[in-house]
Coordinates of N, CA and C in Angstrom, one line a residue:
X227 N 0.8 -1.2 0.0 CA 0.0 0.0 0.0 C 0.9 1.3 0.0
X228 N 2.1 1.2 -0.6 CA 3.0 2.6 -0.7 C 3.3 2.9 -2.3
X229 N 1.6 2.6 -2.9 CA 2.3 3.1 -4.1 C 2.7 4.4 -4.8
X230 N 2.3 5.4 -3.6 CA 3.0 6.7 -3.8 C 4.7 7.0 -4.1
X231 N 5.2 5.9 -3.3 CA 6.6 5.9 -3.2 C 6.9 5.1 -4.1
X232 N 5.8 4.1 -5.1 CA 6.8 3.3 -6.2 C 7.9 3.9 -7.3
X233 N 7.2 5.4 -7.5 CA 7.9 6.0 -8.9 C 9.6 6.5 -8.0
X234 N 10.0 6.0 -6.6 CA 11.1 6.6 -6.6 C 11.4 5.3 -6.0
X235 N 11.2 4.3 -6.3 CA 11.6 2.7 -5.7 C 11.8 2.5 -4.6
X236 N 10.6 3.2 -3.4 CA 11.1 2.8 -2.2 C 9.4 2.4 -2.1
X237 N 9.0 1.5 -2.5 CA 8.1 0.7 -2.2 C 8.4 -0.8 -2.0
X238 N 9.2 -1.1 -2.8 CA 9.7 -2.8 -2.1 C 10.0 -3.2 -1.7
X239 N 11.0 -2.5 -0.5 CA 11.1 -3.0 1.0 C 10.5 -2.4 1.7
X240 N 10.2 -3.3 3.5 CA 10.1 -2.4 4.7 C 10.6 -0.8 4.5
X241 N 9.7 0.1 4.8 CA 9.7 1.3 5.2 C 9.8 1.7 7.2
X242 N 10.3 2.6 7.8 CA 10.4 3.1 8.8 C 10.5 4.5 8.6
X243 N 9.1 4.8 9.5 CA 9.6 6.5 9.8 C 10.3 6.8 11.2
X244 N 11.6 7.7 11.0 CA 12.0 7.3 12.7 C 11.8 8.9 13.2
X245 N 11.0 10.2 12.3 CA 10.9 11.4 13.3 C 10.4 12.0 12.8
X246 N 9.3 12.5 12.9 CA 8.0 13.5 12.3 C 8.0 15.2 12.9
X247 N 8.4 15.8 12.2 CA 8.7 17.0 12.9 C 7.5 18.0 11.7
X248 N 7.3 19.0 12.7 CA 5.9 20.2 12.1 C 7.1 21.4 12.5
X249 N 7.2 22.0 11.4 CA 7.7 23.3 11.4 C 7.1 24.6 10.4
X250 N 7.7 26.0 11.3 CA 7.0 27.3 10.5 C 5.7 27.0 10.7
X251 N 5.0 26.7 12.0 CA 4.0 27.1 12.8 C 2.9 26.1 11.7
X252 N 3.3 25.2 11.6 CA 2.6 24.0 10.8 C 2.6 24.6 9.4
X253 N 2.9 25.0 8.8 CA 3.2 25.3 6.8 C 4.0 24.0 6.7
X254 N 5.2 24.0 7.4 CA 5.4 22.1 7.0 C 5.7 21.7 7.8
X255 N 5.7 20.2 7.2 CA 5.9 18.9 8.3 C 7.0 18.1 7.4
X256 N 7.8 17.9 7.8 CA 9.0 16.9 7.6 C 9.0 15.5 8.5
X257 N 8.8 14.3 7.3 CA 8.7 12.6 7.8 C 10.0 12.2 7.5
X258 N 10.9 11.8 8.6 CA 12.0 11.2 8.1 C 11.6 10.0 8.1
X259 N 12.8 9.2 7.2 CA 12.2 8.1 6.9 C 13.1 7.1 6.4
X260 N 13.4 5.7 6.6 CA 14.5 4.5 6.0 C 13.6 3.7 5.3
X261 N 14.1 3.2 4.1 CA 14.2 2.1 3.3 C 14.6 1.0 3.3
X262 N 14.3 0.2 3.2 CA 15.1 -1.4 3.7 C 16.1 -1.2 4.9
X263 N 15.1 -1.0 5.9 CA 16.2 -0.9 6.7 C 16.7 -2.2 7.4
X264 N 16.8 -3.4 6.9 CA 17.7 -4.6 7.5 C 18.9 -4.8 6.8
X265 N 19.1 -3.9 5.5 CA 20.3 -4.4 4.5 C 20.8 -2.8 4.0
X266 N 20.1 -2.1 3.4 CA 20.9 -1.0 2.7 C 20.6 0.1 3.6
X267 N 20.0 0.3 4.2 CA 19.4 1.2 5.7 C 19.1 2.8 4.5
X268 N 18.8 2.9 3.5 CA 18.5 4.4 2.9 C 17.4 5.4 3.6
X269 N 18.6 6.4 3.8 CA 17.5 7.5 4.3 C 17.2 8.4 3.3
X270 N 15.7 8.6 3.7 CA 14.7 10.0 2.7 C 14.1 10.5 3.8
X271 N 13.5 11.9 2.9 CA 12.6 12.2 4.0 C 11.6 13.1 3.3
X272 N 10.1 13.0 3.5 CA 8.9 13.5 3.1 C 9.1 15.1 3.3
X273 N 8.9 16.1 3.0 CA 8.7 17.3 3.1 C 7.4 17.6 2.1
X274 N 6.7 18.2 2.9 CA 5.1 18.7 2.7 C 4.8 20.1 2.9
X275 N 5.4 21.3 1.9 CA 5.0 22.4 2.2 C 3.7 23.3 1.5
X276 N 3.8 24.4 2.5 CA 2.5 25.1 2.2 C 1.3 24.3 2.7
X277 N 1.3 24.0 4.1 CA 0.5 23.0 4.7 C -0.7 22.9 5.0
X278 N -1.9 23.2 4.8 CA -3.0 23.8 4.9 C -3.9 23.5 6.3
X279 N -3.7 22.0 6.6 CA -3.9 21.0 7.7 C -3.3 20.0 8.0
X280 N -2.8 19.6 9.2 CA -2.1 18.0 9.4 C -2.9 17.6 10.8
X281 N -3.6 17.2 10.7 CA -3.9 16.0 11.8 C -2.9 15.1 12.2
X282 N -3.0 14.5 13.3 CA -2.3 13.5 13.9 C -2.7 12.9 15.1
X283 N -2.8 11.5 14.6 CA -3.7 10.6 15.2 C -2.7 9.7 15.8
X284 N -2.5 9.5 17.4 CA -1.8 8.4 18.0 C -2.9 6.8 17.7
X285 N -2.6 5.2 17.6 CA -3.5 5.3 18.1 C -2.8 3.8 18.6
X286 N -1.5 3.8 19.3 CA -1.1 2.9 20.2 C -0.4 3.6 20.9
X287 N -0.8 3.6 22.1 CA 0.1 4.6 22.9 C 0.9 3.0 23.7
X288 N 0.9 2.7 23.4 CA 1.6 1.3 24.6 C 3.4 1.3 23.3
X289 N 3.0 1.5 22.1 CA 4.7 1.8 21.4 C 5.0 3.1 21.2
X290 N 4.6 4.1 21.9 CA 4.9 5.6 22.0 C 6.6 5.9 22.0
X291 N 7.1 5.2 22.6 CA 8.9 5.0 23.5 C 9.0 4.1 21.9
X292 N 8.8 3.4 21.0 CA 9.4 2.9 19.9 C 10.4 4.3 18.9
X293 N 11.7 3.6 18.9 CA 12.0 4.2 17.6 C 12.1 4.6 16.7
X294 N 10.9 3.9 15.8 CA 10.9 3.2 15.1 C 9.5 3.2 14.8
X295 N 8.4 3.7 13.5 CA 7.2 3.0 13.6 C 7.3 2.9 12.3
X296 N 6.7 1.7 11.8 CA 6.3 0.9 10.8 C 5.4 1.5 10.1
X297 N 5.7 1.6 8.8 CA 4.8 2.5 7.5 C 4.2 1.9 6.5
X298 N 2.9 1.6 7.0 CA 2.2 0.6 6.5 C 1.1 0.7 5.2
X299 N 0.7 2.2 5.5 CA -0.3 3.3 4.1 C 0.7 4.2 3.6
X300 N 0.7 4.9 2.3 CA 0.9 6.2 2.2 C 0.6 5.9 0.9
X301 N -0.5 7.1 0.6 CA -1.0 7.7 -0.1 C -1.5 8.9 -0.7
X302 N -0.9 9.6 -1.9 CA -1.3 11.2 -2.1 C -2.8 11.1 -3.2
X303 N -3.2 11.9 -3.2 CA -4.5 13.0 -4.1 C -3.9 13.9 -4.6
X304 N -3.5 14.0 -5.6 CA -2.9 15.4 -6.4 C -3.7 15.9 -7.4
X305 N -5.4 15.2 -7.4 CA -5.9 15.7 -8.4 C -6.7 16.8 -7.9
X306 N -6.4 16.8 -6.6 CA -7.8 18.1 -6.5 C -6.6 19.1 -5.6
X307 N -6.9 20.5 -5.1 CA -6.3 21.9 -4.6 C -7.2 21.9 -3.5
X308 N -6.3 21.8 -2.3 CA -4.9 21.1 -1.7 C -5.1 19.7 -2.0
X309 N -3.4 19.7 -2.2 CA -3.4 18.3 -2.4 C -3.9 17.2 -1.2
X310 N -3.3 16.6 -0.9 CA -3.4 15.4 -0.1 C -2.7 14.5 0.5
X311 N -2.4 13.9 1.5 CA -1.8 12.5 1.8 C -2.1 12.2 3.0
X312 N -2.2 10.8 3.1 CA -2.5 10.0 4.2 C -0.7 9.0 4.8
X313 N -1.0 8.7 5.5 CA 0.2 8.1 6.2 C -0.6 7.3 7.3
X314 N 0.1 6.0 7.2 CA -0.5 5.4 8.5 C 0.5 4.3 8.5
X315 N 0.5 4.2 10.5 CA 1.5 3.2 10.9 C 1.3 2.6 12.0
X316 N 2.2 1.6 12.3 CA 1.7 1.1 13.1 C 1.7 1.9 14.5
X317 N 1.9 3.0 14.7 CA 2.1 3.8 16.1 C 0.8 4.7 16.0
X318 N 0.8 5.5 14.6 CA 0.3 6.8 14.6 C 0.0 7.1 13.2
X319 N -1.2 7.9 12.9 CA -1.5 7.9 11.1 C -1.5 9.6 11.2
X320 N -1.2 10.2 10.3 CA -1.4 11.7 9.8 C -2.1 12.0 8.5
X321 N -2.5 13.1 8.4 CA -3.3 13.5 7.6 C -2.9 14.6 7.2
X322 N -2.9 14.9 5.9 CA -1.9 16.8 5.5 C -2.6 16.8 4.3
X323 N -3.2 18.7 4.5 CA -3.0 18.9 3.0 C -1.9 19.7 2.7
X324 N -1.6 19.8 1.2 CA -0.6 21.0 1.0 C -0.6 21.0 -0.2
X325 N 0.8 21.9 -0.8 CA 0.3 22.8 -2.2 C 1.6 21.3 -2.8
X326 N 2.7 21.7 -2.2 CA 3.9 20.7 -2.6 C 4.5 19.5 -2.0
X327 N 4.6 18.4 -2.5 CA 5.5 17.4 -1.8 C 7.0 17.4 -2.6
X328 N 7.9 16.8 -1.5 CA 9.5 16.7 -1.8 C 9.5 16.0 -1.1
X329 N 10.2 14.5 -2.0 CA 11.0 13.4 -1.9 C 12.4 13.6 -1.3
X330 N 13.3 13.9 -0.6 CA 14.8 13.7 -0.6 C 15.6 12.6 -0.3
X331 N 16.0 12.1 -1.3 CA 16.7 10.6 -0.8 C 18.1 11.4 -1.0
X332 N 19.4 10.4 -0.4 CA 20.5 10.4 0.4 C 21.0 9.0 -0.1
X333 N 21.8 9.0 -1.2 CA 22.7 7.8 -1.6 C 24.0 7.6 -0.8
X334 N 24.2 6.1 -1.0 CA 25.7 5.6 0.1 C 26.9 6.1 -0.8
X335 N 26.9 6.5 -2.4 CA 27.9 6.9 -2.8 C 28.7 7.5 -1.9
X336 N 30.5 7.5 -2.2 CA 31.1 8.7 -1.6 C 30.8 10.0 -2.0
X337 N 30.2 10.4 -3.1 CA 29.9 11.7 -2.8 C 28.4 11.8 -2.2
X338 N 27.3 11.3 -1.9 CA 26.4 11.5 -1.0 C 25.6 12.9 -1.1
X339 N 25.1 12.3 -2.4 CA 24.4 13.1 -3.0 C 22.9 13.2 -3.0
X340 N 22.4 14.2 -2.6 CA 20.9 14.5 -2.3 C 19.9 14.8 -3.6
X341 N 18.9 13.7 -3.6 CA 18.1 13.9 -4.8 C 17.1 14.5 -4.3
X342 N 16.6 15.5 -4.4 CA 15.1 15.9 -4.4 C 14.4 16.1 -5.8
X343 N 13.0 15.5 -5.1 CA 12.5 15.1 -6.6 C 10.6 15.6 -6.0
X344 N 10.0 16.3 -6.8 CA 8.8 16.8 -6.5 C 7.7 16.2 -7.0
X345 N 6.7 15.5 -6.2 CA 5.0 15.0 -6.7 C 4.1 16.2 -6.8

């Protein structure tokens, strides 16, 4: 269910989001986030600006202290103004609209080069 993430190939493995931060008074929210994290550990991270609304729904507080929550939905709406996306995990699900999304993935090359890429 991450076929949002297929067109930048991080749908085939386990996903982990390990830190959700709301900044500039909610206009965005930044999901950090790992890719296969038992073998190649790749970090990206969701950036959602121009934020219009983000809800945020706990709804296991017994793995609140986890590092770690498991990313089990993610889904965008880009057909309609504000866009859209859903996120849901095993700790906690969020809800956001906004104008823009950015992909940032972070390759193991030595030069460690940052791709941002826009839906």
């Amino acid at each position: 269910m991450l076929e949002s993430l297929k067109p930048y190939n991080l749908d085939r493995f386990p996903n982990l989001i390990t830190n959700v931060e709301v900044l500039h008074w909610g206009s965005e929210l930044k999901i950090e986030c790992i890719n296969d994290p038992y073998h190649d550990k790749l970090p990206y991270q969701l950036y959602f600006y121009d934020c219009q609304d983000i809800q945020i729904s706990v709804h296991s507080s017994e793995n609140i202290n986890d590092l770690e929550a498991d990313l089990i939905f993610f889904e965008t709406n880009n057909k309609r103004s504000p866009k859209s996306a859903s996120i849901y995990t095993d700790i906690f699900e969020i809800s956001v609209s906004y104008t823009r999304l950015e992909i940032h993935q972070t390759s193991h090359s030595p030069e460690l080069k940052s791709i941002a890429k826009s839906l």
